[in-house]
Coordinates of N, CA and C in Angstrom, one line a residue:
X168 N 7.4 -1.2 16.7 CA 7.0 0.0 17.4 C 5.5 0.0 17.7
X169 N 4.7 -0.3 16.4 CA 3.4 -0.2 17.0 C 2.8 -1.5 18.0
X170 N 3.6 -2.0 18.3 CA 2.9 -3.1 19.6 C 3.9 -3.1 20.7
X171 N 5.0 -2.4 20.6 CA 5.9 -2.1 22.2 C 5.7 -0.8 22.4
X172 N 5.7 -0.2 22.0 CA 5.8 1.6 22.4 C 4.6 2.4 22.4
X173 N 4.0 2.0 20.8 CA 3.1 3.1 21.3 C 1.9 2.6 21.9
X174 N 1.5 1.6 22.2 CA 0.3 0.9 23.5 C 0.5 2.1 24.7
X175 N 2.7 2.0 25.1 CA 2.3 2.5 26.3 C 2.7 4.0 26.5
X176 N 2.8 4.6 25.4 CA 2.8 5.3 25.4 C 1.6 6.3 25.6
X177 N 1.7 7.8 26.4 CA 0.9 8.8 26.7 C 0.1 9.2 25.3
X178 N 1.1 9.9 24.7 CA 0.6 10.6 23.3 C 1.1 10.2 22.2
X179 N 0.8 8.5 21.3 CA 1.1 7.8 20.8 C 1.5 9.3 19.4
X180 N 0.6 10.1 19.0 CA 0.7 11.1 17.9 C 1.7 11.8 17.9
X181 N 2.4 11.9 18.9 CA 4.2 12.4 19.0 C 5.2 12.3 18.0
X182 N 4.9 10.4 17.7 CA 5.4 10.3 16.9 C 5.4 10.3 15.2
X183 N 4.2 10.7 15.0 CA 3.6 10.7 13.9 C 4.8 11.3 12.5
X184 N 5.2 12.9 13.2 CA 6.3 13.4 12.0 C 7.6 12.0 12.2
X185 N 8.1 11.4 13.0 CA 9.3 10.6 12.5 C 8.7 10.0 11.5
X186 N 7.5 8.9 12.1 CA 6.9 7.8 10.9 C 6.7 8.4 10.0
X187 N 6.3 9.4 9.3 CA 5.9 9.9 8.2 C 7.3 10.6 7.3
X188 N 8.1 10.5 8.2 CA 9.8 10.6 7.2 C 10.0 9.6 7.2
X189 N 10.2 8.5 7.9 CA 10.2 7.4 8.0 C 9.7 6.9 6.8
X190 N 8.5 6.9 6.7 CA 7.3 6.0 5.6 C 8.3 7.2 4.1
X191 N 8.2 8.0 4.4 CA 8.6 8.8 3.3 C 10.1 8.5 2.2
X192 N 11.3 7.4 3.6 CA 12.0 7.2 2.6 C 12.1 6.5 1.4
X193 N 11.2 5.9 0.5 CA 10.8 5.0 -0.2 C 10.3 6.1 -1.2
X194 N 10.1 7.1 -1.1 CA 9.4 8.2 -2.3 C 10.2 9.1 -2.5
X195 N 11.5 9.2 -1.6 CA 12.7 10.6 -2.0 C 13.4 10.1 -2.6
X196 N 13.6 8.7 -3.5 CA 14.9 8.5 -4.0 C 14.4 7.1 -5.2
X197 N 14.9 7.2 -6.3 CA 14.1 6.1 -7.0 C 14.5 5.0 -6.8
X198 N 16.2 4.7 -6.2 CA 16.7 3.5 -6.2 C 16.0 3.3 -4.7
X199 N 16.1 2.6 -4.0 CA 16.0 2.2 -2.7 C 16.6 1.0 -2.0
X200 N 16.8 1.0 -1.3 CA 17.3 -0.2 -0.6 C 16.8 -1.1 0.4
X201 N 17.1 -2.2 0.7 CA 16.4 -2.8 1.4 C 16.2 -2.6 2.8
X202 N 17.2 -1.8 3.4 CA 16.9 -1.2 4.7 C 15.7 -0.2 4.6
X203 N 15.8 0.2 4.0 CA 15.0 1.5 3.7 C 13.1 1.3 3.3
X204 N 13.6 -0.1 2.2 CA 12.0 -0.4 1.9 C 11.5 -1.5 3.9
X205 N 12.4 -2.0 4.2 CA 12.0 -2.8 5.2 C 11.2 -1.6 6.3
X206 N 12.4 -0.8 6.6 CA 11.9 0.6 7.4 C 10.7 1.4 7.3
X207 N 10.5 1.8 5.7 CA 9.2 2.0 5.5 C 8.0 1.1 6.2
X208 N 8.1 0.2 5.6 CA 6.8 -0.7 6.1 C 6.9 -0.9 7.5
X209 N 8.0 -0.9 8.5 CA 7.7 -0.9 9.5 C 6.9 0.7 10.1
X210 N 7.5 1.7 9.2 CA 6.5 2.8 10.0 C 5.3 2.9 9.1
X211 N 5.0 2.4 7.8 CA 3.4 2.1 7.4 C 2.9 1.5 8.5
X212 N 3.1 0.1 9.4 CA 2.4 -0.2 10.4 C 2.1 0.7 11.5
X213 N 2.9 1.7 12.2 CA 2.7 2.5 12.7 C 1.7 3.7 12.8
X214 N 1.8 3.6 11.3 CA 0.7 5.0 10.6 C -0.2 4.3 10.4
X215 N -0.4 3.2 10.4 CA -1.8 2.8 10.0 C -2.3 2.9 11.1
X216 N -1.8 2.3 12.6 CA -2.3 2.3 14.3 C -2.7 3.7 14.2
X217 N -1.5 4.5 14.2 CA -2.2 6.2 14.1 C -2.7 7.0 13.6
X218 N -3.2 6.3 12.2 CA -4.6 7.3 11.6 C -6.0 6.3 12.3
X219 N -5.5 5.2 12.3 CA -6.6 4.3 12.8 C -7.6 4.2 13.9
X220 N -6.2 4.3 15.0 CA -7.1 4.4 16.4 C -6.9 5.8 17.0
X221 N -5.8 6.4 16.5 CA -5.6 8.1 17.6 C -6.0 9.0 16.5
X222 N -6.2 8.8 15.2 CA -6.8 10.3 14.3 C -5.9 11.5 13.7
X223 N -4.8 10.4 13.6 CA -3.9 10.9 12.6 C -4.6 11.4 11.2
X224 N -4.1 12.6 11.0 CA -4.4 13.3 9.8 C -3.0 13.3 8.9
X225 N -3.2 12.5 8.0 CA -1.6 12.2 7.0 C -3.0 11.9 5.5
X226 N -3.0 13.1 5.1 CA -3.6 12.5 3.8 C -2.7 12.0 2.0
X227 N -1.7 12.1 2.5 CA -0.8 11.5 1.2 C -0.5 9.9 1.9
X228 N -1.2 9.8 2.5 CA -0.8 7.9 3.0 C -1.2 7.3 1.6
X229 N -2.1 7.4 0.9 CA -2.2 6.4 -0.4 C -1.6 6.5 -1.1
X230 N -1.3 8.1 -1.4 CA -0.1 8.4 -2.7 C 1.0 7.5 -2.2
X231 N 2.3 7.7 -0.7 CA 3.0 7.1 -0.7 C 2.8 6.0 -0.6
X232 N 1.4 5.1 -0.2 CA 1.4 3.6 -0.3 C 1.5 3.2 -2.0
X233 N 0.7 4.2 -2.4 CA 0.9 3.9 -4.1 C 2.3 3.6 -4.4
X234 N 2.9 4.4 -3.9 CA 4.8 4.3 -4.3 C 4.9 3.3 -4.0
X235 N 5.3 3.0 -2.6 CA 5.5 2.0 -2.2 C 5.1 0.8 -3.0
X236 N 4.2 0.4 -2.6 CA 3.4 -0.8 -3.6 C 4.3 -1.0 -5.0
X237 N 5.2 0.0 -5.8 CA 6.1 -0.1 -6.9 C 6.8 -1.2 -6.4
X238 N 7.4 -1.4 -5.6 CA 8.6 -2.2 -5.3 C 8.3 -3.4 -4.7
X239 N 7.0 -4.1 -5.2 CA 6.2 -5.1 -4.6 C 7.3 -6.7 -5.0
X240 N 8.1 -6.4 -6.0 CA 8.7 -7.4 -6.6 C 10.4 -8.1 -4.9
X241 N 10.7 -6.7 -4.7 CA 11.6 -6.7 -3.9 C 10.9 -6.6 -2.7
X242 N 9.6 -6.6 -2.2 CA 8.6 -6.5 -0.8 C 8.3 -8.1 -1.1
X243 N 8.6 -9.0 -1.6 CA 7.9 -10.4 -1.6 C 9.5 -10.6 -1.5
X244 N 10.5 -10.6 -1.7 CA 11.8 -11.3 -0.8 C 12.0 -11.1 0.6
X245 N 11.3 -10.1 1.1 CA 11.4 -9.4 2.7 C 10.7 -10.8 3.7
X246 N 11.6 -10.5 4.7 CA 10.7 -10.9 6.2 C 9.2 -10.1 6.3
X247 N 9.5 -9.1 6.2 CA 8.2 -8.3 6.5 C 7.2 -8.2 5.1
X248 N 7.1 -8.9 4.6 CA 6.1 -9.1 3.2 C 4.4 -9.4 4.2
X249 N 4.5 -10.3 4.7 CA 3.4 -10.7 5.0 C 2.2 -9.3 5.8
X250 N 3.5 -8.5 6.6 CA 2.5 -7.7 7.5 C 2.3 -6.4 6.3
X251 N 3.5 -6.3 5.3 CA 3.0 -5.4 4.3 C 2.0 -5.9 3.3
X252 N 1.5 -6.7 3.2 CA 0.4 -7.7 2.1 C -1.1 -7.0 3.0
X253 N -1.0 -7.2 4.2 CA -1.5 -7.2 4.9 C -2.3 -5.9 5.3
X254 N -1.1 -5.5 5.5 CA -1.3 -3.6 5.5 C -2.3 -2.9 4.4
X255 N -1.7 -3.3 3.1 CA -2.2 -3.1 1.7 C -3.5 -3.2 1.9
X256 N -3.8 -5.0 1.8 CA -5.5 -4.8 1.9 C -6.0 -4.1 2.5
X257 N -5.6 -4.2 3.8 CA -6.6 -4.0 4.6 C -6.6 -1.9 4.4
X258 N -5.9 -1.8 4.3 CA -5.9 0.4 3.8 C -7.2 -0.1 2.7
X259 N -6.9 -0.9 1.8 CA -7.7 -0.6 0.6 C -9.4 -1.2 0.8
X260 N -9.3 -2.4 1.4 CA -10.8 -2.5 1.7 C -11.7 -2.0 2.6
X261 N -10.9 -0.6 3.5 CA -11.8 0.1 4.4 C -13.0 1.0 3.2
X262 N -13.9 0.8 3.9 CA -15.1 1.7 3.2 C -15.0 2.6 3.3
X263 N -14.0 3.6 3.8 CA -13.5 4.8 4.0 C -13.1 5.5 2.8
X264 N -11.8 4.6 2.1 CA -11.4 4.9 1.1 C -12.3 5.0 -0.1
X265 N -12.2 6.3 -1.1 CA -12.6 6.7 -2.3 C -12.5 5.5 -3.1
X266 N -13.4 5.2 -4.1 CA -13.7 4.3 -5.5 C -12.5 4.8 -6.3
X267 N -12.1 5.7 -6.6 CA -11.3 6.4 -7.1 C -10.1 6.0 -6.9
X268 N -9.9 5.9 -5.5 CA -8.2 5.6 -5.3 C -8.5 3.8 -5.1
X269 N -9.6 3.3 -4.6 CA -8.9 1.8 -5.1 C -9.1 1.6 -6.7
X270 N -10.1 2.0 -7.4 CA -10.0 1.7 -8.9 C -8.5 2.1 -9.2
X271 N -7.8 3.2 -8.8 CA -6.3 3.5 -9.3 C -5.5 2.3 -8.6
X272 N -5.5 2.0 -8.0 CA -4.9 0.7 -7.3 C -4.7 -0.4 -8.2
X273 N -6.0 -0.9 -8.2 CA -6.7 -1.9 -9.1 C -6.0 -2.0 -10.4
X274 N -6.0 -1.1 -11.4 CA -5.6 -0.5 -12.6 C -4.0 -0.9 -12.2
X275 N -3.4 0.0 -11.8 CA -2.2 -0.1 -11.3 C -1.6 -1.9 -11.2
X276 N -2.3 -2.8 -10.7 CA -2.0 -3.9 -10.1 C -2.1 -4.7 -11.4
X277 N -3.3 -4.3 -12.4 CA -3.3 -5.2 -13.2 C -2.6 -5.0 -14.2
X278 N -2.1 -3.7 -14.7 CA -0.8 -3.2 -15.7 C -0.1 -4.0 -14.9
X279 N 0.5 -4.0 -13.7 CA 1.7 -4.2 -13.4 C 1.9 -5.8 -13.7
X280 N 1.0 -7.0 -13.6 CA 0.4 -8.0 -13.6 C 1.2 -8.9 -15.1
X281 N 0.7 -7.5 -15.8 CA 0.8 -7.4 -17.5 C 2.5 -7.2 -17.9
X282 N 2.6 -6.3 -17.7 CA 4.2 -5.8 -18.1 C 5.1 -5.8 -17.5
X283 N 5.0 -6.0 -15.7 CA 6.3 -6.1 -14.7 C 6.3 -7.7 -14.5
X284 N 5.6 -8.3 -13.9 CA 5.9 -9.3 -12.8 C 5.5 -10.5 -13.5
X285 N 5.3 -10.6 -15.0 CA 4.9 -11.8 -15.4 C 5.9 -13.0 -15.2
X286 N 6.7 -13.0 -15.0 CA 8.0 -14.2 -14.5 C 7.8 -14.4 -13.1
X287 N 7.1 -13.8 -12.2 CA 7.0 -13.8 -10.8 C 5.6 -14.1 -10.5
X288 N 5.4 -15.3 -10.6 CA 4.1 -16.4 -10.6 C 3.4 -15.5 -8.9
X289 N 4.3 -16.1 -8.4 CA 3.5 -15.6 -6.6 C 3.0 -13.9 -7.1
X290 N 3.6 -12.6 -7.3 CA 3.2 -11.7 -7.0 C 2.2 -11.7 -8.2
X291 N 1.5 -12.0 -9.1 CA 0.8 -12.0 -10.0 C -0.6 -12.9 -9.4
X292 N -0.2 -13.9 -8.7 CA -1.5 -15.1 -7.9 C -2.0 -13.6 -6.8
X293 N -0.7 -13.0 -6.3 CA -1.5 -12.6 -5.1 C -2.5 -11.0 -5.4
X294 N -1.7 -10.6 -7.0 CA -2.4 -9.3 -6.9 C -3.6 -9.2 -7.9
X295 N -3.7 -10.3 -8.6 CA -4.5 -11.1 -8.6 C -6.0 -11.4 -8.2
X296 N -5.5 -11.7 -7.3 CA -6.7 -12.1 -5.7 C -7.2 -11.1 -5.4
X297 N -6.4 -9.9 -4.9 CA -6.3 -8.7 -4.1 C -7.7 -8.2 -5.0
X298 N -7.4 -8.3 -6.3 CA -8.2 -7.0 -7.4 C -9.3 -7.8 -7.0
X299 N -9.8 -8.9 -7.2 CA -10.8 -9.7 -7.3 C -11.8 -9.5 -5.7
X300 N -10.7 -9.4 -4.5 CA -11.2 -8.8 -3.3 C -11.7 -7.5 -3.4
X301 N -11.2 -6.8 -4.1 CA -11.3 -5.7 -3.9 C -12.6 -4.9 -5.0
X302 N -12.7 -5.8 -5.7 CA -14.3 -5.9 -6.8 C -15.3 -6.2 -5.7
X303 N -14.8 -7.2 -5.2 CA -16.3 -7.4 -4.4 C -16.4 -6.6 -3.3
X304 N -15.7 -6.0 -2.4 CA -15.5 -5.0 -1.5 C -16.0 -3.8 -1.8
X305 N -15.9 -3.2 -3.2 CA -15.9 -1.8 -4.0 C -16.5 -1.9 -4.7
X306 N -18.3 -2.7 -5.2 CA -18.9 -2.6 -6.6 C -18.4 -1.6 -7.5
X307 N -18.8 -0.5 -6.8 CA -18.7 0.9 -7.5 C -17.3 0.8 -8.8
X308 N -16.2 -0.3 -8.6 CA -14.7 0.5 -8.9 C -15.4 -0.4 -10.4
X309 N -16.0 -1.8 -10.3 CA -16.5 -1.9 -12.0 C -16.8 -1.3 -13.1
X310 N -17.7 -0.1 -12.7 CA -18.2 0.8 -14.0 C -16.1 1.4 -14.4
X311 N -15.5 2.2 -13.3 CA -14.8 2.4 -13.5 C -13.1 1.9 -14.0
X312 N -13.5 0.6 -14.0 CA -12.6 -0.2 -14.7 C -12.8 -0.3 -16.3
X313 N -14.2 -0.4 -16.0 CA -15.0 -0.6 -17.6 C -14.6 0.2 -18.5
X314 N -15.1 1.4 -17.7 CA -15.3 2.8 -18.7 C -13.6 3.0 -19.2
X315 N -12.6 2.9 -18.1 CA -11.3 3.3 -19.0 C -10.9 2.1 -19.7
X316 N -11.2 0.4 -20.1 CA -10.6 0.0 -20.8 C -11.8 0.3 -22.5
X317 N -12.9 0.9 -22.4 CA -13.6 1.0 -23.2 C -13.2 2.1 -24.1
X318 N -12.7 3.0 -23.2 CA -12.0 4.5 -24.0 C -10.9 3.9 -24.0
X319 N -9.8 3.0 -23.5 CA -8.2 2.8 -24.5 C -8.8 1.4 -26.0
X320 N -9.9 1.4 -26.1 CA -9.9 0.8 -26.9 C -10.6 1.5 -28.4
X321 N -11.1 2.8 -27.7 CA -11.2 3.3 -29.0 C -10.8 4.3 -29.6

């Protein structure tokens, strides 16, 4: 959608409420399916074009990327893994976003590293990398890595 339609489209922001139910199915139901997680990511590409270049205002895009991102084990069997890998960084290494929500990312990636995906060599290399990208992209998110493993240790 975002490279046939909305280019030619008049008022690409029309569409915004479907994609955002769209993106939404992945956070109303805890099982999900793979039509559904595929569907998401194709309208996360969408929403990304429309907060990006037309000034889409959708401020729970990280929470539901946060969701999303849960199901990263079943997003690395997909056709569409790569433009969703993709998607990810690139939301998280804009300078736009708060220290705050990539340090929760971050955090997030490396529990998950720890206690979900250790049998799943690839998603652990990639999220992995991502954290390590995203240290040097985000100085700032170190103190706050620091500081919460310093307080779970005492």
């Amino acid at each position: 959608m975002n490279t046939k339609v909305l280019p030619k489209c008049e008022n690409p922001l029309l569409f915004g409420d479907f994609l955002i139910k769209s993106f939404n199915l992945a956070n109303e139901s805890k099982l999900i399916s793979i039509k559904e997680l595929t569907l998401s990511i194709h309208a996360l590409s969408s929403l990304f074009i429309l907060i990006t270049s037309h000034g889409l205002d959708y401020p729970n895009y990280y929470t539901y990327l946060y969701h999303l991102v849960t199901y990263l084990k079943e997003i690395f069997q997909l056709e569409e893994k790569h433009k969703f890998l993709w998607l990810l960084e690139i939301s998280l290494k804009s300078s736009k976003v708060s220290s705050k929500i990539v340090a929760s990312f971050m955090k997030w990636f490396l529990w998950t590293c720890i206690e979900k995906y250790m049998d799943s060599d690839n998603v652990v290399v990639y999220l992995l990398s991502l954290v390590c990208v995203l240290i040097n992209k985000h100085p700032e998110t170190k103190i706050m890595i620091n500081q919460s493993l310093v307080e779970n240790v005492d």
